[in-house]
JSON list of C-alpha atoms in Angstrom, two decimals:
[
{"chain": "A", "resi": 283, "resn": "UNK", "atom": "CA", "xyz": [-5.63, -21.75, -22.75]},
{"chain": "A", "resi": 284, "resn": "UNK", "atom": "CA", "xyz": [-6.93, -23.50, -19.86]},
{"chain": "A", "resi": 285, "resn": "UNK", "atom": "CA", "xyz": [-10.19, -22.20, -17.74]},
{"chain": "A", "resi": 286, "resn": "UNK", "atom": "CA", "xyz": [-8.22, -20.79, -15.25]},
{"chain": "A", "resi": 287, "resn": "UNK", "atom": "CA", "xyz": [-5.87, -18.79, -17.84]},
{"chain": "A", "resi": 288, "resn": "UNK", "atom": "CA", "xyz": [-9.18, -17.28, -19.35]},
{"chain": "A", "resi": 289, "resn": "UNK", "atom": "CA", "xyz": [-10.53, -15.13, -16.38]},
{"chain": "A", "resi": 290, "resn": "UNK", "atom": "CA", "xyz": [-7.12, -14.07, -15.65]},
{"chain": "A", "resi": 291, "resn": "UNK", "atom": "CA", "xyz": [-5.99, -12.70, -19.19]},
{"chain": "A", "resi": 292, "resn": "UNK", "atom": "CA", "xyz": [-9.76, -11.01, -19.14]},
{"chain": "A", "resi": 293, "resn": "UNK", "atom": "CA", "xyz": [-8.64, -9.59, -16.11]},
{"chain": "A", "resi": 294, "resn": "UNK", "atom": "CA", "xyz": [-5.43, -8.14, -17.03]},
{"chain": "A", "resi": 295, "resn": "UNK", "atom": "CA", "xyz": [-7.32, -6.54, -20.10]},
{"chain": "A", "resi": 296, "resn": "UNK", "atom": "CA", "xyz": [-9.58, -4.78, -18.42]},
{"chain": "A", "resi": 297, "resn": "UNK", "atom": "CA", "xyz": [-7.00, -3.65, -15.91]},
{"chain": "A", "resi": 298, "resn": "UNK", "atom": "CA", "xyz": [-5.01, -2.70, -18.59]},
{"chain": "A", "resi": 299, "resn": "UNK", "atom": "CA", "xyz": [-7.89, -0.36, -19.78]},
{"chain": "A", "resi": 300, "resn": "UNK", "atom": "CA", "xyz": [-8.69, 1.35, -16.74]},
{"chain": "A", "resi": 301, "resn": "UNK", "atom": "CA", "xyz": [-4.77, 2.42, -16.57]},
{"chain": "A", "resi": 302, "resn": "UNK", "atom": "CA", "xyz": [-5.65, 3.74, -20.31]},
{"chain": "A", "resi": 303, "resn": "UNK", "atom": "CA", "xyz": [-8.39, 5.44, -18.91]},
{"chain": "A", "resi": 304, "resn": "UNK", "atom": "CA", "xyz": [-6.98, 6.66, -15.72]},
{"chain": "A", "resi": 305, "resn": "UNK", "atom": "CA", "xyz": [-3.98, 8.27, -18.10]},
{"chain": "A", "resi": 306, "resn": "UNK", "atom": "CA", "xyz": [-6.23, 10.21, -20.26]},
{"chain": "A", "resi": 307, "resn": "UNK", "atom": "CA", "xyz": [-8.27, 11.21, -17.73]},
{"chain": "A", "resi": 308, "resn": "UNK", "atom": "CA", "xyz": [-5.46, 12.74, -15.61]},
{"chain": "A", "resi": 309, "resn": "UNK", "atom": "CA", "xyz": [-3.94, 14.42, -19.17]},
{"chain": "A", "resi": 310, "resn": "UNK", "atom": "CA", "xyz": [-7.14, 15.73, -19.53]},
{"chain": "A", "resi": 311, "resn": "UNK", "atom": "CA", "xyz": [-7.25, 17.28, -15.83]},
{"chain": "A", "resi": 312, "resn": "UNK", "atom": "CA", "xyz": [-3.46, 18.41, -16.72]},
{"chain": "A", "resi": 313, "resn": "UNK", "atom": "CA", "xyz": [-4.55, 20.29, -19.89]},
{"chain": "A", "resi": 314, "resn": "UNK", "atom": "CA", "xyz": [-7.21, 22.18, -17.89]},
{"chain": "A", "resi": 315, "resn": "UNK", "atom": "CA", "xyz": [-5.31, 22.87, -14.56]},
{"chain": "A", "resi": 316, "resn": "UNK", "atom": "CA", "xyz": [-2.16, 24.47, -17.20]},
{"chain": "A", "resi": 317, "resn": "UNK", "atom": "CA", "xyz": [-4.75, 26.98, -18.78]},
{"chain": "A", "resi": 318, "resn": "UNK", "atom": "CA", "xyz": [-6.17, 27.79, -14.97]},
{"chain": "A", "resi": 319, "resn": "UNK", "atom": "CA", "xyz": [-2.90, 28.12, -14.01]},
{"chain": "A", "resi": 320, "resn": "UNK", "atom": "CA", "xyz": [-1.73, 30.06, -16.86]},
{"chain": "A", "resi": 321, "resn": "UNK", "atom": "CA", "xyz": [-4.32, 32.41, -16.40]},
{"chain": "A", "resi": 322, "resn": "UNK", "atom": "CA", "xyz": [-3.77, 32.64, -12.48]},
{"chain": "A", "resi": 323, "resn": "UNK", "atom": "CA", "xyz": [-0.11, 33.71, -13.46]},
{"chain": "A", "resi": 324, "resn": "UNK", "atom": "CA", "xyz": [-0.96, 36.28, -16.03]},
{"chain": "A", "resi": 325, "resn": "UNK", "atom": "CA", "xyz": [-3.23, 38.13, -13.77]},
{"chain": "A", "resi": 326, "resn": "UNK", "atom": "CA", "xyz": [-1.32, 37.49, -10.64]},
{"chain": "A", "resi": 327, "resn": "UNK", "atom": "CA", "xyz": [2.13, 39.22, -13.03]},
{"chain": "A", "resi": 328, "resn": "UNK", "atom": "CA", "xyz": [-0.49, 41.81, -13.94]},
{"chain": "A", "resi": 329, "resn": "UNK", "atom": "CA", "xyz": [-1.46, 42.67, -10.33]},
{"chain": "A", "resi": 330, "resn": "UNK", "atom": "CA", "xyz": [2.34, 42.81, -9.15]},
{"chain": "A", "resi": 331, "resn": "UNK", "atom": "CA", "xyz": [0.70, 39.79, -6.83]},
{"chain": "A", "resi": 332, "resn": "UNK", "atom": "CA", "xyz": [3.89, 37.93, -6.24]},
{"chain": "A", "resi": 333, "resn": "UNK", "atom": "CA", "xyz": [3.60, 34.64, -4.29]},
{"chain": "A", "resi": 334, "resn": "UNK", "atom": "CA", "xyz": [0.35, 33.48, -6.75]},
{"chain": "A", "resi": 335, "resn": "UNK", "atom": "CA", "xyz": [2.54, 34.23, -9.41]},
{"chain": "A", "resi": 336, "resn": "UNK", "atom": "CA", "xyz": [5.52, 32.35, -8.43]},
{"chain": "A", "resi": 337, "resn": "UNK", "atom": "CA", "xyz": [3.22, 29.58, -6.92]},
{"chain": "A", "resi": 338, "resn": "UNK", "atom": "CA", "xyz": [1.52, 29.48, -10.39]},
{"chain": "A", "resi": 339, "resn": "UNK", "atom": "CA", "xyz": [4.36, 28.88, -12.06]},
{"chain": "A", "resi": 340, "resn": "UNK", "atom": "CA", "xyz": [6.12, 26.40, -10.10]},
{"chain": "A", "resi": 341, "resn": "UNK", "atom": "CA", "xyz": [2.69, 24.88, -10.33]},
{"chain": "A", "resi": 342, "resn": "UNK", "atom": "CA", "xyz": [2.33, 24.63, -13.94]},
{"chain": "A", "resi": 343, "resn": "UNK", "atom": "CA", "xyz": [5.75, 23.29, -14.38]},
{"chain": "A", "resi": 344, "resn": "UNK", "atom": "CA", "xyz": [4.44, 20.38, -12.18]},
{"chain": "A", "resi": 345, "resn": "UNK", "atom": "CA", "xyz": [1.10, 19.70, -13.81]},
{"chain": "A", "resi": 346, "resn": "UNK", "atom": "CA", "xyz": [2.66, 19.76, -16.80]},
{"chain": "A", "resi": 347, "resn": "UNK", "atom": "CA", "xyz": [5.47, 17.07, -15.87]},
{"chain": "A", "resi": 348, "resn": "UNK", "atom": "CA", "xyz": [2.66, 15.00, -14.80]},
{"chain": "A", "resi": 349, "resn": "UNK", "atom": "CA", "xyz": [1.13, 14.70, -17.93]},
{"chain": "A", "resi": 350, "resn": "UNK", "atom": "CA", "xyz": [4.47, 14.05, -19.71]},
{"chain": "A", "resi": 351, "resn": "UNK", "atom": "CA", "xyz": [4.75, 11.23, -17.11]},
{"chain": "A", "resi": 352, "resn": "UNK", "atom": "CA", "xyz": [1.38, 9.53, -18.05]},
{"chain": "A", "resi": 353, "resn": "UNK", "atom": "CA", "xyz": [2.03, 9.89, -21.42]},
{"chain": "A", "resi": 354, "resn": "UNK", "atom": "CA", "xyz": [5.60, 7.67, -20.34]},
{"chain": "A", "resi": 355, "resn": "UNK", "atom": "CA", "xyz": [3.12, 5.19, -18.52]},
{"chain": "A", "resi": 356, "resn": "UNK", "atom": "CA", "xyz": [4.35, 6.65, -15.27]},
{"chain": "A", "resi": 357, "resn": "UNK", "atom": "CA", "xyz": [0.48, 6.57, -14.22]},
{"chain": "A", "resi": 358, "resn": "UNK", "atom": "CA", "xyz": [1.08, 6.15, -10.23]},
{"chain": "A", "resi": 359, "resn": "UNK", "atom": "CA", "xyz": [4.03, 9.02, -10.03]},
{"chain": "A", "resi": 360, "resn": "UNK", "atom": "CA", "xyz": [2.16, 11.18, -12.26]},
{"chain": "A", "resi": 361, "resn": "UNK", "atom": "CA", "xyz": [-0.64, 11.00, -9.71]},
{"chain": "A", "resi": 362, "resn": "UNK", "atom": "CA", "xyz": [1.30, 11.73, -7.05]},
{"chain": "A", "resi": 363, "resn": "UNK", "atom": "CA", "xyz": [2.87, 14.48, -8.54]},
{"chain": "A", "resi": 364, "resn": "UNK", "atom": "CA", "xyz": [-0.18, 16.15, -10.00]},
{"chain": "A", "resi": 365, "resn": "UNK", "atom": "CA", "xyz": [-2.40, 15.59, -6.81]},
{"chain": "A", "resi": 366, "resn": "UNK", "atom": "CA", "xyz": [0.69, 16.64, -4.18]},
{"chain": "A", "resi": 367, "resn": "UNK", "atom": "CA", "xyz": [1.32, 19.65, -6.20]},
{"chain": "A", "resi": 368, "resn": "UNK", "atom": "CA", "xyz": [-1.96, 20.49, -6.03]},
{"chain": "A", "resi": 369, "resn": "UNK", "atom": "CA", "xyz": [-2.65, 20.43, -2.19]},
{"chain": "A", "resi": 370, "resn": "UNK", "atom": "CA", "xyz": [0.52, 21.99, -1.38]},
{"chain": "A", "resi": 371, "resn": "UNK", "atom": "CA", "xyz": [0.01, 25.26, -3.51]},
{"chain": "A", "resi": 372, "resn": "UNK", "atom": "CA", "xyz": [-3.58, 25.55, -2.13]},
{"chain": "A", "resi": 373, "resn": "UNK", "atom": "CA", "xyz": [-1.64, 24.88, 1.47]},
{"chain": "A", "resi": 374, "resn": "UNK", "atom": "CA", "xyz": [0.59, 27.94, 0.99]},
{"chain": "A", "resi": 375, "resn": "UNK", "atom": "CA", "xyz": [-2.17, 29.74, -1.08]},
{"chain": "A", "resi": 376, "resn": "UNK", "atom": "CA", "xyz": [-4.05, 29.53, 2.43]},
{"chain": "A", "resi": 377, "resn": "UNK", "atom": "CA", "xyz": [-1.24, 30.44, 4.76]},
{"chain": "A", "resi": 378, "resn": "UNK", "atom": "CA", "xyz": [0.55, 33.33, 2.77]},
{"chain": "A", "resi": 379, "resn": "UNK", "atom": "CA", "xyz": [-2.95, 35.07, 2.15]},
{"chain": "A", "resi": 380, "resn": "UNK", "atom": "CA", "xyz": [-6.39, 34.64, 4.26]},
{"chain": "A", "resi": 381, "resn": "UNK", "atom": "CA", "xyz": [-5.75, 31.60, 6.03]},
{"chain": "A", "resi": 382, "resn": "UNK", "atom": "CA", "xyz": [-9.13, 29.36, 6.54]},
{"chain": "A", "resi": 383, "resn": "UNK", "atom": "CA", "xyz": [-11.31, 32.63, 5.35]},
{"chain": "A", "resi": 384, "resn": "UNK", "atom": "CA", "xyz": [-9.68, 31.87, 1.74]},
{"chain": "A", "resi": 385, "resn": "UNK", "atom": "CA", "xyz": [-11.62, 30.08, -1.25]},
{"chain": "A", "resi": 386, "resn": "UNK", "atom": "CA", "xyz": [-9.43, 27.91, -2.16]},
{"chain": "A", "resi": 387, "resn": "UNK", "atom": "CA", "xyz": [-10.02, 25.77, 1.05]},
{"chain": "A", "resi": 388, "resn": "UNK", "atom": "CA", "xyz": [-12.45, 24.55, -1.24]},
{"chain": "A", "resi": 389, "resn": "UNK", "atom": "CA", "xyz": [-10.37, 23.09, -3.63]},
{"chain": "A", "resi": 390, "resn": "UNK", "atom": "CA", "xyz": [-9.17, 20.38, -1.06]},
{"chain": "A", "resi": 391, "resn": "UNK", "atom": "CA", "xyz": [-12.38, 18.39, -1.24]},
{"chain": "A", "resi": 392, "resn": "UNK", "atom": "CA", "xyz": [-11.96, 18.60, -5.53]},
{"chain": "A", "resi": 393, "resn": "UNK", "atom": "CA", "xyz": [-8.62, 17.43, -4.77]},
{"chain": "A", "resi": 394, "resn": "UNK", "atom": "CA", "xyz": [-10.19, 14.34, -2.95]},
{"chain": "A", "resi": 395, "resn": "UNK", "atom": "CA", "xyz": [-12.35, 13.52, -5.36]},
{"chain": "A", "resi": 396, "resn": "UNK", "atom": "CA", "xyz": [-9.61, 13.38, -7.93]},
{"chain": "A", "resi": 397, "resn": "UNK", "atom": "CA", "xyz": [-7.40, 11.16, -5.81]},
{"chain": "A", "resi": 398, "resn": "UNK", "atom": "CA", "xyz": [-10.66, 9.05, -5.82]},
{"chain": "A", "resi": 399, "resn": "UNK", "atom": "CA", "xyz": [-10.29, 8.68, -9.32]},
{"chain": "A", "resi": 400, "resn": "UNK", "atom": "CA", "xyz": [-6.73, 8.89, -9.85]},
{"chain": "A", "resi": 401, "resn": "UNK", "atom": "CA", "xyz": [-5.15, 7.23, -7.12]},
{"chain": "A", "resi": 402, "resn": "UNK", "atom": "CA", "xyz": [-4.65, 4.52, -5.03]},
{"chain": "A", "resi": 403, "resn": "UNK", "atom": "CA", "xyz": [-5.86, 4.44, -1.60]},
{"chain": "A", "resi": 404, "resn": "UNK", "atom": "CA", "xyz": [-2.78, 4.83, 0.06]},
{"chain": "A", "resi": 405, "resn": "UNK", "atom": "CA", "xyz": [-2.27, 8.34, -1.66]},
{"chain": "A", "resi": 406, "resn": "UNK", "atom": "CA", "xyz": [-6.23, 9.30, -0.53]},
{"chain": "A", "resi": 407, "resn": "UNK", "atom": "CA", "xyz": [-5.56, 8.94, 2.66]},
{"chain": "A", "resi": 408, "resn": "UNK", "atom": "CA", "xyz": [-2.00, 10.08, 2.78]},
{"chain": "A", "resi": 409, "resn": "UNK", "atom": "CA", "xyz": [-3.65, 13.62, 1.12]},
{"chain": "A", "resi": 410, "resn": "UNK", "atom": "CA", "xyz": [-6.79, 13.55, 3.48]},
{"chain": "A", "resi": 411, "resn": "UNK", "atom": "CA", "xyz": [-4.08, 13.39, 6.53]},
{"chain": "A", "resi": 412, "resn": "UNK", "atom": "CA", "xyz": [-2.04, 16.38, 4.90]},
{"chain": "A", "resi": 413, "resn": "UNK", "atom": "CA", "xyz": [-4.95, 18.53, 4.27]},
{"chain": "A", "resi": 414, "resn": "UNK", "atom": "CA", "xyz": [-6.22, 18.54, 7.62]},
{"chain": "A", "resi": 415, "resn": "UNK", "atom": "CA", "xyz": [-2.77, 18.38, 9.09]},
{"chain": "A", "resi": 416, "resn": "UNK", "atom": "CA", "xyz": [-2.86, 21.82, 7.30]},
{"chain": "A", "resi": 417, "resn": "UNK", "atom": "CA", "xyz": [-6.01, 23.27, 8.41]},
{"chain": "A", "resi": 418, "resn": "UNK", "atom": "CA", "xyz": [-5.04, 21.96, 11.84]},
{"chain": "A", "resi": 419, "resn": "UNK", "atom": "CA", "xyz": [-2.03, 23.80, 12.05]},
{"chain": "A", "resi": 420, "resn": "UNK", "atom": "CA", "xyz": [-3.65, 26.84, 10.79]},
{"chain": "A", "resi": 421, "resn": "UNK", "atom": "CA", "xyz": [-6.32, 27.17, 13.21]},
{"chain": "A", "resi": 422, "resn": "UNK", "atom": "CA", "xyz": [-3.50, 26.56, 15.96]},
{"chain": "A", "resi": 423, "resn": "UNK", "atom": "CA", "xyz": [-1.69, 29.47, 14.72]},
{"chain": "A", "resi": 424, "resn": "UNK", "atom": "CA", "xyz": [-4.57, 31.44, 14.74]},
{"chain": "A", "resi": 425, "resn": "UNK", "atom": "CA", "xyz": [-6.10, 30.64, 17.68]},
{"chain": "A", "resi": 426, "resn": "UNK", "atom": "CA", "xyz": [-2.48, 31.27, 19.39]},
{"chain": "A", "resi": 427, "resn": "UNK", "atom": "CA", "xyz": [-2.51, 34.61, 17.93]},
{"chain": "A", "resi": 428, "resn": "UNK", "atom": "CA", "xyz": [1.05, 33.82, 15.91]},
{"chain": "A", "resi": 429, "resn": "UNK", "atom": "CA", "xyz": [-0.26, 35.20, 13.08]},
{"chain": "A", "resi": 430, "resn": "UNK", "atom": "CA", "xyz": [-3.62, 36.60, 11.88]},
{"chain": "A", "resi": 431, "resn": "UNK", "atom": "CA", "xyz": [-5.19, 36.06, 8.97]},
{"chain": "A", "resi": 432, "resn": "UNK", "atom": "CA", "xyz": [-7.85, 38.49, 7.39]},
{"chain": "A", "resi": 433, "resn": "UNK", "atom": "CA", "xyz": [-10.89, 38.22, 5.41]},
{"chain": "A", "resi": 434, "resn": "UNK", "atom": "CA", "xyz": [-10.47, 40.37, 2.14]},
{"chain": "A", "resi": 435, "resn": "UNK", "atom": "CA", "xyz": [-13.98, 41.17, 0.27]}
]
């Protein structure tokens, strides 16, 4: 091995480990985001609440697949999948119940900072310009009176 073979196998080592790490780290996320979403569905059934429940489900199926993926080394479409599902059930979590006045507006900066960790660039930004897409087009059909969304206690 010559000098210029040493840096790059060193290199493709430690790459190598942060995709290890990245994988068990987004498993990890997986394994809590099924039991959240488990419990989301359970209570949701319970309440006769029917879009969370369906929205839970469809969700879980999802995070789940994701972590099946890492586990294939399908890192990057895992990520995409787990991060995508993620923002759009918290997009029409927003628009079929409170709209902007909703909580889980505030799960699109934790979904940031997971794409942070997760993901490449690319996917960041393509998620930052979804999210506010979203909370653009909500406060345009608000503002326009189309529909109106209500603060519940």
């Amino acid at each position: 091995m010559n000098t210029q073979q040493a840096p790059q196998a060193q290199g493709t080592a430690v790459s190598q480990l942060m995709r290890q790490l990245q994988a068990r780290r987004l498993r990890q996320i997986a394994s809590v985001l099924s039991v959240a979403l488990a419990v989301i569905v359970i209570q949701a059934a319970l309440l006769g609440t029917w879009l969370p429940a369906v929205l839970g489900v469809v969700a879980l199926a999802c995070v789940r697949s994701s972590a099946q993926m890492s586990r294939r080394g399908e890192l990057d479409r895992a990520t995409l999948i787990l991060l995508s599902t993620l923002t759009a059930t918290a997009s029409v979590a927003m628009w079929g119940s409170q709209g902007l006045f909703n909580g889980i507006l505030l799960t699109f900066p934790v979904i940031l900072i997971l794409a942070g960790m997760l993901a490449r660039p690319r996917l960041f930004v393509g998620l930052l310009v979804v999210m506010l897409a979203v909370i653009g087009l909500i406060t345009m059909v608000s503002l326009l009176g189309w529909r109106t969304f209500v603060p519940e206690p």
